[in-house]
GROMACS .gro file of C-alpha atoms in nm:
model
  502
    1MET     CA    1   2.177  -1.256  -1.932
    2PRO     CA    2   2.425  -1.548  -1.895
    3ASP     CA    3   2.660  -1.511  -1.599
    4ASP     CA    4   2.975  -1.524  -1.816
    5LYS     CA    5   2.844  -1.245  -2.041
    6ARG     CA    6   2.739  -1.037  -1.738
    7SER     CA    7   3.085  -1.082  -1.584
    8GLU     CA    8   3.244  -0.969  -1.910
    9ILE     CA    9   3.034  -0.652  -1.914
   10LEU     CA   10   3.098  -0.580  -1.547
   11SER     CA   11   3.472  -0.621  -1.593
   12THR     CA   12   3.467  -0.323  -1.831
   13MET     CA   13   3.219  -0.125  -1.620
   14ALA     CA   14   3.462   0.072  -1.407
   15ASN     CA   15   3.408   0.419  -1.549
   16LEU     CA   16   3.071   0.527  -1.409
   17SER     CA   17   3.107   0.833  -1.187
   18ILE     CA   18   2.817   0.985  -0.997
   19TYR     CA   19   2.794   1.302  -0.793
   20ASN     CA   20   2.773   1.213  -0.427
   21THR     CA   21   2.591   1.490  -0.243
   22LEU     CA   22   2.747   1.373   0.083
   23THR     CA   23   3.105   1.436  -0.036
   24ARG     CA   24   3.014   1.709  -0.289
   25THR     CA   25   3.232   1.538  -0.550
   26LYS     CA   26   3.193   1.306  -0.846
   27GLN     CA   27   3.306   0.962  -0.736
   28PRO     CA   28   3.368   0.637  -0.924
   29PHE     CA   29   3.074   0.408  -0.859
   30LYS     CA   30   3.178   0.087  -0.686
   31PRO     CA   31   2.893  -0.120  -0.543
   32LEU     CA   32   2.921  -0.274  -0.200
   33HIS     CA   33   2.860  -0.620  -0.347
   34GLU     CA   34   3.010  -0.696  -0.687
   35GLY     CA   35   2.751  -0.728  -0.960
   36HIS     CA   36   2.464  -0.612  -0.735
   37VAL     CA   37   2.322  -0.265  -0.665
   38GLY     CA   38   2.081  -0.163  -0.392
   39MET     CA   39   1.900   0.163  -0.469
   40TYR     CA   40   1.635   0.345  -0.264
   41VAL     CA   41   1.445   0.647  -0.396
   42CYS     CA   42   1.188   0.857  -0.212
   43GLY     CA   43   0.851   0.814  -0.378
   44PRO     CA   44   0.537   1.027  -0.363
   45THR     CA   45   0.298   1.114  -0.081
   46VAL     CA   46  -0.022   1.006  -0.252
   47TYR     CA   47  -0.285   1.268  -0.172
   48GLY     CA   48  -0.303   1.444  -0.510
   49ASP     CA   49  -0.219   1.399  -0.877
   50ALA     CA   50   0.144   1.381  -0.985
   51HIS     CA   51   0.285   1.699  -1.140
   52LEU     CA   52   0.596   1.785  -1.342
   53GLY     CA   53   0.804   1.809  -1.024
   54HIS     CA   54   0.719   1.445  -0.946
   55ALA     CA   55   0.812   1.340  -1.298
   56ARG     CA   56   1.171   1.460  -1.268
   57PRO     CA   57   1.296   1.228  -0.989
   58ALA     CA   58   1.096   0.941  -1.136
   59ILE     CA   59   1.263   0.986  -1.476
   60THR     CA   60   1.608   1.066  -1.331
   61PHE     CA   61   1.629   0.747  -1.129
   62ASP     CA   62   1.457   0.547  -1.403
   63ILE     CA   63   1.755   0.644  -1.621
   64LEU     CA   64   1.997   0.526  -1.351
   65PHE     CA   65   1.799   0.203  -1.306
   66ARG     CA   66   1.799   0.139  -1.680
   67TYR     CA   67   2.169   0.216  -1.721
   68LEU     CA   68   2.283  -0.002  -1.432
   69LYS     CA   69   2.075  -0.291  -1.564
   70GLN     CA   70   2.202  -0.234  -1.917
   71GLN     CA   71   2.554  -0.259  -1.782
   72GLY     CA   72   2.482  -0.601  -1.637
   73TYR     CA   73   2.413  -0.523  -1.272
   74LYS     CA   74   2.138  -0.696  -1.080
   75VAL     CA   75   1.953  -0.400  -0.929
   76ARG     CA   76   1.709  -0.402  -0.642
   77TYR     CA   77   1.526  -0.071  -0.677
   78VAL     CA   78   1.306   0.030  -0.381
   79ARG     CA   79   1.073   0.329  -0.416
   80ASN     CA   80   0.845   0.395  -0.121
   81ILE     CA   81   0.488   0.517  -0.104
   82THR     CA   82   0.418   0.761   0.181
   83ASP     CA   83   0.063   0.701   0.300
   84VAL     CA   84   0.087   0.808   0.665
   85GLY     CA   85   0.286   1.045   0.885
   86HIS     CA   86   0.357   1.324   0.633
   87LEU     CA   87   0.209   1.624   0.811
   88GLU     CA   88   0.128   1.962   0.661
   89HIS     CA   89   0.421   2.199   0.600
   90ASP     CA   90   0.662   1.898   0.627
   91ALA     CA   91   0.692   1.963   1.001
   92ASP     CA   92   0.572   1.804   1.325
   93GLU     CA   93   0.249   2.003   1.322
   94GLY     CA   94  -0.083   2.014   1.142
   95GLU     CA   95  -0.291   1.738   0.992
   96ASP     CA   96  -0.168   1.435   0.808
   97LYS     CA   97  -0.188   1.531   0.439
   98ILE     CA   98  -0.375   1.216   0.342
   99ALA     CA   99  -0.606   1.225   0.644
  100LYS     CA  100  -0.693   1.586   0.563
  101LYS     CA  101  -0.778   1.493   0.203
  102ALA     CA  102  -0.990   1.205   0.331
  103ARG     CA  103  -1.175   1.434   0.573
  104LEU     CA  104  -1.246   1.695   0.307
  105GLU     CA  105  -1.370   1.438   0.054
  106GLN     CA  106  -1.546   1.219   0.315
  107LEU     CA  107  -1.345   0.911   0.223
  108GLU     CA  108  -1.142   0.653   0.410
  109PRO     CA  109  -0.771   0.751   0.405
  110MET     CA  110  -0.680   0.433   0.216
  111GLU     CA  111  -0.941   0.519  -0.046
  112VAL     CA  112  -0.750   0.842  -0.106
  113VAL     CA  113  -0.421   0.652  -0.115
  114GLN     CA  114  -0.542   0.391  -0.361
  115TYR     CA  115  -0.711   0.642  -0.591
  116TYR     CA  116  -0.407   0.865  -0.628
  117LEU     CA  117  -0.164   0.573  -0.633
  118ASN     CA  118  -0.352   0.424  -0.929
  119ARG     CA  119  -0.331   0.757  -1.107
  120TYR     CA  120   0.039   0.793  -1.022
  121HIS     CA  121   0.112   0.450  -1.168
  122HIS     CA  122  -0.085   0.541  -1.481
  123ASP     CA  123   0.121   0.858  -1.526
  124MET     CA  124   0.448   0.671  -1.469
  125GLU     CA  125   0.351   0.410  -1.725
  126ALA     CA  126   0.270   0.685  -1.976
  127LEU     CA  127   0.615   0.838  -1.914
  128ASN     CA  128   0.768   0.492  -1.971
  129VAL     CA  129   0.911   0.486  -1.618
  130LEU     CA  130   0.990   0.127  -1.523
  131PRO     CA  131   0.826   0.001  -1.203
  132PRO     CA  132   1.064  -0.045  -0.908
  133SER     CA  133   1.160  -0.387  -0.777
  134ILE     CA  134   0.975  -0.319  -0.450
  135GLU     CA  135   0.724  -0.044  -0.369
  136PRO     CA  136   0.665  -0.058   0.009
  137HIS     CA  137   0.401   0.149   0.189
  138ALA     CA  138   0.475   0.329   0.515
  139SER     CA  139   0.146   0.207   0.663
  140GLY     CA  140   0.248  -0.152   0.595
  141HIS     CA  141   0.561  -0.122   0.806
  142ILE     CA  142   0.438   0.021   1.136
  143ILE     CA  143   0.579  -0.271   1.339
  144GLU     CA  144   0.923  -0.229   1.183
  145GLN     CA  145   0.916   0.144   1.251
  146ILE     CA  146   0.828   0.088   1.616
  147GLU     CA  147   1.123  -0.152   1.649
  148TYR     CA  148   1.351   0.103   1.483
  149ILE     CA  149   1.243   0.368   1.735
  150LYS     CA  150   1.324   0.130   2.019
  151LYS     CA  151   1.682   0.100   1.890
  152ILE     CA  152   1.721   0.480   1.882
  153LEU     CA  153   1.582   0.507   2.234
  154GLU     CA  154   1.819   0.235   2.357
  155ALA     CA  155   2.111   0.424   2.204
  156GLY     CA  156   2.010   0.733   2.400
  157TYR     CA  157   1.934   0.961   2.106
  158ALA     CA  158   1.559   0.992   2.156
  159TYR     CA  159   1.317   1.064   2.439
  160GLU     CA  160   0.951   1.012   2.516
  161SER     CA  161   0.735   1.313   2.595
  162GLU     CA  162   0.362   1.301   2.660
  163GLY     CA  163   0.314   0.991   2.447
  164SER     CA  164   0.528   1.111   2.157
  165VAL     CA  165   0.890   1.019   2.086
  166TYR     CA  166   1.136   1.278   1.956
  167PHE     CA  167   1.489   1.253   1.819
  168ASP     CA  168   1.738   1.450   2.032
  169VAL     CA  169   1.924   1.647   1.766
  170GLU     CA  170   2.152   1.837   2.002
  171LYS     CA  171   2.269   1.524   2.184
  172TYR     CA  172   2.326   1.344   1.855
  173ASN     CA  173   2.528   1.637   1.723
  174ARG     CA  174   2.761   1.623   2.023
  175ASP     CA  175   2.866   1.273   1.920
  176HIS     CA  176   2.825   1.294   1.545
  177HIS     CA  177   2.747   1.566   1.291
  178TYR     CA  178   2.387   1.662   1.224
  179GLY     CA  179   2.390   1.865   0.904
  180LYS     CA  180   2.671   1.689   0.715
  181LEU     CA  181   2.457   1.621   0.407
  182SER     CA  182   2.299   1.965   0.369
  183GLY     CA  183   2.598   2.160   0.499
  184ARG     CA  184   2.403   2.315   0.785
  185ASN     CA  185   2.542   2.351   1.135
  186ILE     CA  186   2.370   2.332   1.471
  187GLU     CA  187   2.420   2.702   1.547
  188GLU     CA  188   2.244   2.799   1.225
  189LEU     CA  189   1.957   2.567   1.309
  190HIS     CA  190   1.931   2.717   1.657
  191ASN     CA  191   1.887   3.061   1.500
  192THR     CA  192   1.640   2.959   1.230
  193THR     CA  193   1.421   2.705   1.409
  194ARG     CA  194   1.128   2.851   1.595
  195ALA     CA  195   0.919   2.695   1.866
  196LEU     CA  196   0.580   2.596   1.730
  197ASP     CA  197   0.247   2.612   1.906
  198GLY     CA  198   0.163   2.281   2.071
  199GLN     CA  199   0.523   2.161   2.062
  200SER     CA  200   0.626   2.245   2.417
  201GLU     CA  201   0.665   1.870   2.464
  202LYS     CA  202   0.989   1.896   2.263
  203ARG     CA  203   1.309   1.966   2.453
  204ASN     CA  204   1.436   2.165   2.156
  205PRO     CA  205   1.255   2.305   1.851
  206MET     CA  206   1.512   2.130   1.626
  207ASP     CA  207   1.408   1.785   1.751
  208PHE     CA  208   1.192   1.587   1.510
  209ALA     CA  209   0.919   1.330   1.569
  210LEU     CA  210   0.982   0.959   1.553
  211TRP     CA  211   0.635   0.881   1.690
  212LYS     CA  212   0.342   1.118   1.738
  213LYS     CA  213   0.061   1.062   1.981
  214ALA     CA  214  -0.264   1.088   1.787
  215ALA     CA  215  -0.512   1.354   1.882
  216PRO     CA  216  -0.868   1.225   1.940
  217GLU     CA  217  -0.979   1.346   1.597
  218HIS     CA  218  -0.681   1.188   1.415
  219ILE     CA  219  -0.818   0.894   1.213
  220MET     CA  220  -0.489   0.721   1.124
  221HIS     CA  221  -0.327   0.567   1.432
  222TRP     CA  222  -0.177   0.245   1.563
  223PRO     CA  223  -0.092   0.105   1.908
  224SER     CA  224   0.265   0.142   2.034
  225PRO     CA  225   0.453   0.120   2.366
  226TRP     CA  226   0.420   0.498   2.400
  227SER     CA  227   0.071   0.583   2.278
  228GLU     CA  228  -0.192   0.527   2.017
  229GLY     CA  229  -0.035   0.723   1.736
  230PHE     CA  230   0.160   0.718   1.409
  231PRO     CA  231   0.525   0.730   1.292
  232GLY     CA  232   0.710   1.046   1.195
  233TRP     CA  233   0.760   1.113   0.825
  234HIS     CA  234   1.140   1.069   0.822
  235LEU     CA  235   1.132   0.729   0.986
  236GLU     CA  236   0.975   0.524   0.707
  237CYS     CA  237   1.268   0.557   0.466
  238SER     CA  238   1.532   0.459   0.723
  239THR     CA  239   1.321   0.160   0.822
  240MET     CA  240   1.220   0.034   0.477
  241GLY     CA  241   1.557   0.108   0.316
  242THR     CA  242   1.744  -0.114   0.560
  243LYS     CA  243   1.467  -0.377   0.565
  244TYR     CA  244   1.487  -0.440   0.191
  245LEU     CA  245   1.846  -0.339   0.111
  246GLY     CA  246   2.040  -0.422   0.428
  247ASP     CA  247   2.211  -0.219   0.700
  248THR     CA  248   2.423  -0.053   0.430
  249PHE     CA  249   2.331  -0.009   0.066
  250ASP     CA  250   2.465   0.169  -0.241
  251ILE     CA  251   2.243   0.457  -0.352
  252HIS     CA  252   1.974   0.674  -0.198
  253GLY     CA  253   1.806   0.919  -0.434
  254GLY     CA  254   1.545   1.190  -0.429
  255GLY     CA  255   1.473   1.551  -0.509
  256MET     CA  256   1.703   1.824  -0.382
  257ASP     CA  257   1.418   1.961  -0.171
  258LEU     CA  258   1.435   1.643   0.041
  259MET     CA  259   1.800   1.694   0.136
  260PHE     CA  260   1.694   1.889   0.445
  261PRO     CA  261   1.536   1.796   0.668
  262HIS     CA  262   1.419   1.458   0.536
  263HIS     CA  263   1.746   1.298   0.426
  264GLU     CA  264   1.945   1.471   0.698
  265CYS     CA  265   1.715   1.310   0.953
  266GLU     CA  266   1.749   0.974   0.781
  267ILE     CA  267   2.125   0.983   0.828
  268ALA     CA  268   2.089   1.072   1.196
  269GLN     CA  269   1.833   0.794   1.251
  270SER     CA  270   2.053   0.534   1.081
  271VAL     CA  271   2.363   0.626   1.280
  272ALA     CA  272   2.165   0.634   1.605
  273ALA     CA  273   1.997   0.297   1.546
  274GLN     CA  274   2.281   0.108   1.379
  275GLY     CA  275   2.596   0.285   1.488
  276HIS     CA  276   2.689   0.365   1.127
  277GLU     CA  277   2.548   0.529   0.815
  278ALA     CA  278   2.334   0.321   0.582
  279VAL     CA  279   2.401   0.492   0.246
  280LYS     CA  280   2.721   0.504   0.039
  281TYR     CA  281   2.610   0.743  -0.237
  282TRP     CA  282   2.347   1.017  -0.197
  283MET     CA  283   2.205   1.147  -0.527
  284HIS     CA  284   1.969   1.444  -0.569
  285ASN     CA  285   1.800   1.578  -0.879
  286ASN     CA  286   1.742   1.951  -0.902
  287MET     CA  287   1.405   2.122  -0.919
  288ILE     CA  288   1.156   2.212  -1.187
  289THR     CA  289   1.079   2.583  -1.157
  290ILE     CA  290   0.816   2.819  -1.295
  291ASN     CA  291   0.940   3.175  -1.330
  292GLY     CA  292   1.233   3.085  -1.107
  293LYS     CA  293   1.018   2.943  -0.824
  294LYS     CA  294   1.002   2.576  -0.728
  295MET     CA  295   0.702   2.392  -0.868
  296GLY     CA  296   0.505   2.224  -0.592
  297LYS     CA  297   0.169   2.171  -0.429
  298SER     CA  298   0.269   2.390  -0.134
  299TYR     CA  299   0.324   2.683  -0.373
  300ASN     CA  300   0.004   2.614  -0.568
  301ASN     CA  301   0.192   2.667  -0.895
  302PHE     CA  302   0.204   2.310  -1.022
  303ILE     CA  303   0.074   2.162  -1.347
  304THR     CA  304  -0.033   1.799  -1.321
  305LEU     CA  305   0.091   1.544  -1.572
  306GLU     CA  306  -0.266   1.479  -1.683
  307GLN     CA  307  -0.302   1.852  -1.761
  308PHE     CA  308   0.011   1.833  -1.977
  309PHE     CA  309  -0.122   1.528  -2.159
  310LYS     CA  310  -0.458   1.702  -2.223
  311GLY     CA  311  -0.333   2.061  -2.263
  312ASP     CA  312  -0.580   2.163  -1.994
  313HIS     CA  313  -0.407   2.450  -1.809
  314PRO     CA  314  -0.389   2.829  -1.861
  315LEU     CA  315  -0.010   2.816  -1.903
  316LEU     CA  316  -0.035   2.559  -2.183
  317THR     CA  317  -0.127   2.638  -2.542
  318GLN     CA  318  -0.156   2.272  -2.645
  319ALA     CA  319  -0.139   1.914  -2.520
  320TYR     CA  320   0.201   1.744  -2.492
  321SER     CA  321   0.263   1.374  -2.524
  322PRO     CA  322   0.429   1.189  -2.234
  323MET     CA  323   0.740   1.136  -2.447
  324VAL     CA  324   0.774   1.512  -2.502
  325ILE     CA  325   0.765   1.559  -2.124
  326ARG     CA  326   1.028   1.287  -2.080
  327PHE     CA  327   1.250   1.434  -2.354
  328PHE     CA  328   1.211   1.784  -2.204
  329ILE     CA  329   1.343   1.659  -1.870
  330LEU     CA  330   1.629   1.458  -2.026
  331GLN     CA  331   1.754   1.757  -2.225
  332ALA     CA  332   1.896   1.892  -1.898
  333GLN     CA  333   2.149   1.717  -1.675
  334TYR     CA  334   1.966   1.594  -1.367
  335ARG     CA  335   2.156   1.821  -1.123
  336SER     CA  336   2.067   2.140  -1.312
  337THR     CA  337   1.753   2.345  -1.264
  338VAL     CA  338   1.489   2.321  -1.536
  339ASP     CA  339   1.264   2.623  -1.579
  340PHE     CA  340   0.928   2.538  -1.730
  341SER     CA  341   0.775   2.741  -2.009
  342ASN     CA  342   0.532   2.657  -2.286
  343GLU     CA  343   0.796   2.772  -2.537
  344ALA     CA  344   1.054   2.533  -2.391
  345LEU     CA  345   0.811   2.243  -2.425
  346GLN     CA  346   0.736   2.337  -2.787
  347ALA     CA  347   1.109   2.337  -2.860
  348SER     CA  348   1.140   1.993  -2.698
  349GLU     CA  349   0.848   1.867  -2.906
  350LYS     CA  350   1.021   1.978  -3.227
  351ALA     CA  351   1.353   1.829  -3.118
  352LEU     CA  352   1.191   1.497  -3.031
  353GLU     CA  353   1.011   1.484  -3.365
  354LYS     CA  354   1.346   1.538  -3.540
  355MET     CA  355   1.496   1.257  -3.335
  356LEU     CA  356   1.208   1.021  -3.411
  357ASP     CA  357   1.227   1.114  -3.778
  358ILE     CA  358   1.595   1.016  -3.775
  359TYR     CA  359   1.503   0.688  -3.608
  360ARG     CA  360   1.235   0.611  -3.869
  361ARG     CA  361   1.464   0.696  -4.160
  362LEU     CA  362   1.733   0.472  -4.012
  363GLN     CA  363   1.496   0.173  -4.019
  364SER     CA  364   1.439   0.213  -4.393
  365LEU     CA  365   1.801   0.266  -4.504
  366LYS     CA  366   1.919   0.038  -4.785
  367PRO     CA  367   2.281  -0.080  -4.753
  368ALA     CA  368   2.544  -0.005  -5.016
  369GLU     CA  369   2.844  -0.224  -5.093
  370LYS     CA  370   3.070   0.027  -4.924
  371SER     CA  371   3.033   0.328  -4.695
  372SER     CA  372   3.142   0.657  -4.848
  373VAL     CA  373   3.195   0.820  -4.506
  374GLU     CA  374   3.363   0.714  -4.186
  375VAL     CA  375   3.107   0.668  -3.909
  376PRO     CA  376   3.254   0.768  -3.570
  377ASP     CA  377   3.213   0.541  -3.269
  378PHE     CA  378   2.904   0.720  -3.139
  379ALA     CA  379   2.834   0.441  -2.892
  380GLU     CA  380   3.164   0.503  -2.714
  381LYS     CA  381   3.084   0.875  -2.696
  382CYS     CA  382   2.738   0.801  -2.552
  383TYR     CA  383   2.878   0.562  -2.293
  384GLU     CA  384   3.133   0.826  -2.191
  385ALA     CA  385   2.849   1.077  -2.146
  386MET     CA  386   2.642   0.834  -1.937
  387ASP     CA  387   2.946   0.746  -1.727
  388ASP     CA  388   2.991   1.116  -1.655
  389ASP     CA  389   2.713   1.140  -1.395
  390LEU     CA  390   2.434   1.046  -1.638
  391ASN     CA  391   2.491   1.329  -1.885
  392THR     CA  392   2.175   1.271  -2.089
  393PRO     CA  393   2.188   1.602  -2.283
  394MET     CA  394   2.528   1.499  -2.419
  395VAL     CA  395   2.389   1.159  -2.520
  396ILE     CA  396   2.111   1.338  -2.708
  397ALA     CA  397   2.366   1.563  -2.878
  398HIS     CA  398   2.567   1.259  -2.996
  399LEU     CA  399   2.251   1.096  -3.131
  400PHE     CA  400   2.173   1.410  -3.329
  401GLU     CA  401   2.530   1.404  -3.467
  402ALA     CA  402   2.473   1.045  -3.579
  403GLY     CA  403   2.144   1.164  -3.724
  404LYS     CA  404   2.324   1.395  -3.966
  405ILE     CA  405   2.490   1.094  -4.130
  406ILE     CA  406   2.162   0.899  -4.130
  407ASN     CA  407   1.979   1.186  -4.300
  408GLN     CA  408   2.256   1.219  -4.559
  409ALA     CA  409   2.231   0.847  -4.633
  410ALA     CA  410   1.852   0.867  -4.661
  411ASP     CA  411   1.884   1.165  -4.897
  412GLY     CA  412   2.137   0.976  -5.110
  413THR     CA  413   2.431   1.212  -5.060
  414VAL     CA  414   2.637   0.944  -4.881
  415THR     CA  415   2.630   0.564  -4.870
  416LEU     CA  416   2.645   0.326  -4.574
  417ASP     CA  417   2.722  -0.045  -4.581
  418GLN     CA  418   2.529  -0.303  -4.381
  419GLU     CA  419   2.780  -0.305  -4.095
  420ASP     CA  420   2.753   0.072  -4.042
  421ILE     CA  421   2.373   0.063  -4.064
  422ASP     CA  422   2.361  -0.218  -3.807
  423ARG     CA  423   2.593  -0.023  -3.576
  424LEU     CA  424   2.370   0.283  -3.601
  425LYS     CA  425   2.058   0.077  -3.536
  426THR     CA  426   2.220  -0.073  -3.227
  427LEU     CA  427   2.322   0.277  -3.116
  428PHE     CA  428   1.967   0.412  -3.131
  429ARG     CA  429   1.808   0.100  -2.986
  430THR     CA  430   2.053   0.100  -2.694
  431PHE     CA  431   2.053   0.469  -2.607
  432LEU     CA  432   1.731   0.623  -2.740
  433ILE     CA  433   1.502   0.330  -2.661
  434ASP     CA  434   1.660   0.122  -2.383
  435ILE     CA  435   1.850   0.382  -2.176
  436LEU     CA  436   1.676   0.715  -2.242
  437GLY     CA  437   1.349   0.525  -2.243
  438ILE     CA  438   1.183   0.696  -2.538
  439ASN     CA  439   0.882   0.476  -2.610
  440ALA     CA  440   0.946   0.260  -2.914
  441ALA     CA  441   0.576   0.269  -3.003
  442GLU     CA  442   0.601   0.645  -3.055
  443ALA     CA  443   0.931   0.611  -3.238
  444ASP     CA  444   0.785   0.362  -3.485
  445SER     CA  445   0.497   0.456  -3.712
  446ALA     CA  446   0.186   0.507  -3.497
  447SER     CA  447  -0.019   0.193  -3.454
  448ASP     CA  448  -0.375   0.307  -3.388
  449ASP     CA  449  -0.632   0.254  -3.661
  450ASN     CA  450  -0.711   0.624  -3.715
  451THR     CA  451  -0.346   0.713  -3.770
  452LYS     CA  452  -0.295   0.414  -3.998
  453ALA     CA  453  -0.589   0.525  -4.209
  454TYR     CA  454  -0.457   0.883  -4.220
  455ALA     CA  455  -0.108   0.765  -4.319
  456GLY     CA  456  -0.257   0.533  -4.579
  457ALA     CA  457  -0.447   0.820  -4.739
  458VAL     CA  458  -0.131   1.030  -4.767
  459ASP     CA  459   0.061   0.731  -4.905
  460LEU     CA  460  -0.212   0.693  -5.166
  461LEU     CA  461  -0.159   1.054  -5.271
  462MET     CA  462   0.214   0.982  -5.292
  463ASP     CA  463   0.143   0.687  -5.525
  464ILE     CA  464  -0.080   0.905  -5.747
  465ARG     CA  465   0.194   1.169  -5.754
  466SER     CA  466   0.458   0.908  -5.845
  467ASN     CA  467   0.241   0.779  -6.129
  468ALA     CA  468   0.189   1.135  -6.248
  469LYS     CA  469   0.565   1.195  -6.247
  470ALA     CA  470   0.624   0.871  -6.435
  471ALA     CA  471   0.373   0.987  -6.697
  472LYS     CA  472   0.545   1.329  -6.702
  473ASP     CA  473   0.225   1.487  -6.577
  474TRP     CA  474   0.416   1.755  -6.391
  475ALA     CA  475   0.110   1.970  -6.329
  476THR     CA  476  -0.064   1.696  -6.123
  477SER     CA  477   0.262   1.605  -5.947
  478ASP     CA  478   0.328   1.966  -5.846
  479LEU     CA  479  -0.035   2.025  -5.748
  480ILE     CA  480  -0.029   1.736  -5.500
  481ARG     CA  481   0.303   1.848  -5.355
  482ASP     CA  482   0.201   2.214  -5.324
  483ARG     CA  483  -0.144   2.144  -5.177
  484LEU     CA  484   0.009   1.910  -4.920
  485ALA     CA  485   0.272   2.173  -4.837
  486ALA     CA  486  -0.003   2.428  -4.779
  487LEU     CA  487  -0.157   2.184  -4.527
  488GLY     CA  488   0.174   2.153  -4.343
  489PHE     CA  489   0.324   1.845  -4.506
  490ASN     CA  490   0.689   1.822  -4.610
  491VAL     CA  491   0.729   1.601  -4.918
  492LYS     CA  492   1.081   1.499  -5.014
  493ASP     CA  493   1.199   1.296  -5.315
  494THR     CA  494   1.498   1.074  -5.232
  495LYS     CA  495   1.686   0.802  -5.416
  496ASN     CA  496   1.495   0.549  -5.203
  497GLY     CA  497   1.161   0.697  -5.301
  498VAL     CA  498   0.933   0.970  -5.170
  499GLU     CA  499   0.922   1.060  -4.798
  500TRP     CA  500   0.667   1.274  -4.622
  501LYS     CA  501   0.605   1.406  -4.275
  502LEU     CA  502   0.375   1.657  -4.110
   0.00000   0.00000   0.00000
């Protein structure tokens, strides 16, 4: 995009408001550096297949990434890969999740990482999630993490104990506020945090690991000034965020379940190491639930994305395309809870098919000399919805409103001139395809050979029916229509010719 055009767009881009978890308010978005946005989002711990709960943050921040770029910003989007240090139960105890998987499957840990990372990328590509600008691995930044720990130690907010290094939460809280993001206070943490077996080396149960000394059987470890060991889980994001985005950057995103302790610890680490916070806006998507309970590996109630795509799970009655999954997630505002059910997915599938049908009919509209209806400025309405904290369900509602006019024009009950048709095409290309990220290949007529042959056969029947109607052979015309209807086809005669869909 030329610089003058980008500047023109940015000069009008002053309306985006996003909910900042840190202030608990919607705030106008103003980047630290004009025209540039630095965004960090917590990525997956790659020791198993991605499930629906992983899809939500990926799609949520893909929408933000797309919208900021569409508005003319140059965005550096960093999404990390956790491949070391994430222990069982998200605490400073137990085995490393990846090392445990490697031990059980008799593989090298990095074999596990690469296998599931490849599958994660495949799932993201299927969901039409754009790749981030940078995808750093925790294991590739051990030196930087060690240096970061040294800064915290020098500032007096950490201590070494038996080869491990822990963050001193109570001391930090005396000077700052540990719990400001999640709204927790130190007294509450005192009452709810229990001492864990093997953690007597901590001064306080609330303290969290910056570096853990590796046990003899631990297979993932590196040399450090304190011991042969590995970094704590919370440290990687503070280290890699500031490495690639600077000491302060605009947006840090992730799932609501990461708010405490992960993101709370990130804030404490940043303040301790740098003397100030690193993040201006904290954004959190809400959870996917099943029967009101969070979907996750730890609850053993998850459905992998591959199972959705194949329909291979007891809770599913059919397979669902990646675009149905994406549309299902976008039908709710990202800060609201989404409760999974097979019925909800079926409803999303029908809604998406209606939307794609509108899109297809729009492509084939023939312009009239003059429009017989006034077409509202749907683009302005959609921009207003996106500016209101990424209100994707409202964008979808506006597109369906535009679809009513498109369907009327296709049915011949109203007329649209070329200017209105072009405006509507731009509307759907901008919001349905570019911003909401619905795959254009699915929106257009399917391209694989089998589907082309199937569509061609039905089109042939439509031609035979048209010839029969022209010859006033009503019996043959009605027979074709009725037999197709019995098979589930909807055949519609319009002024532009016959249309059919399954």
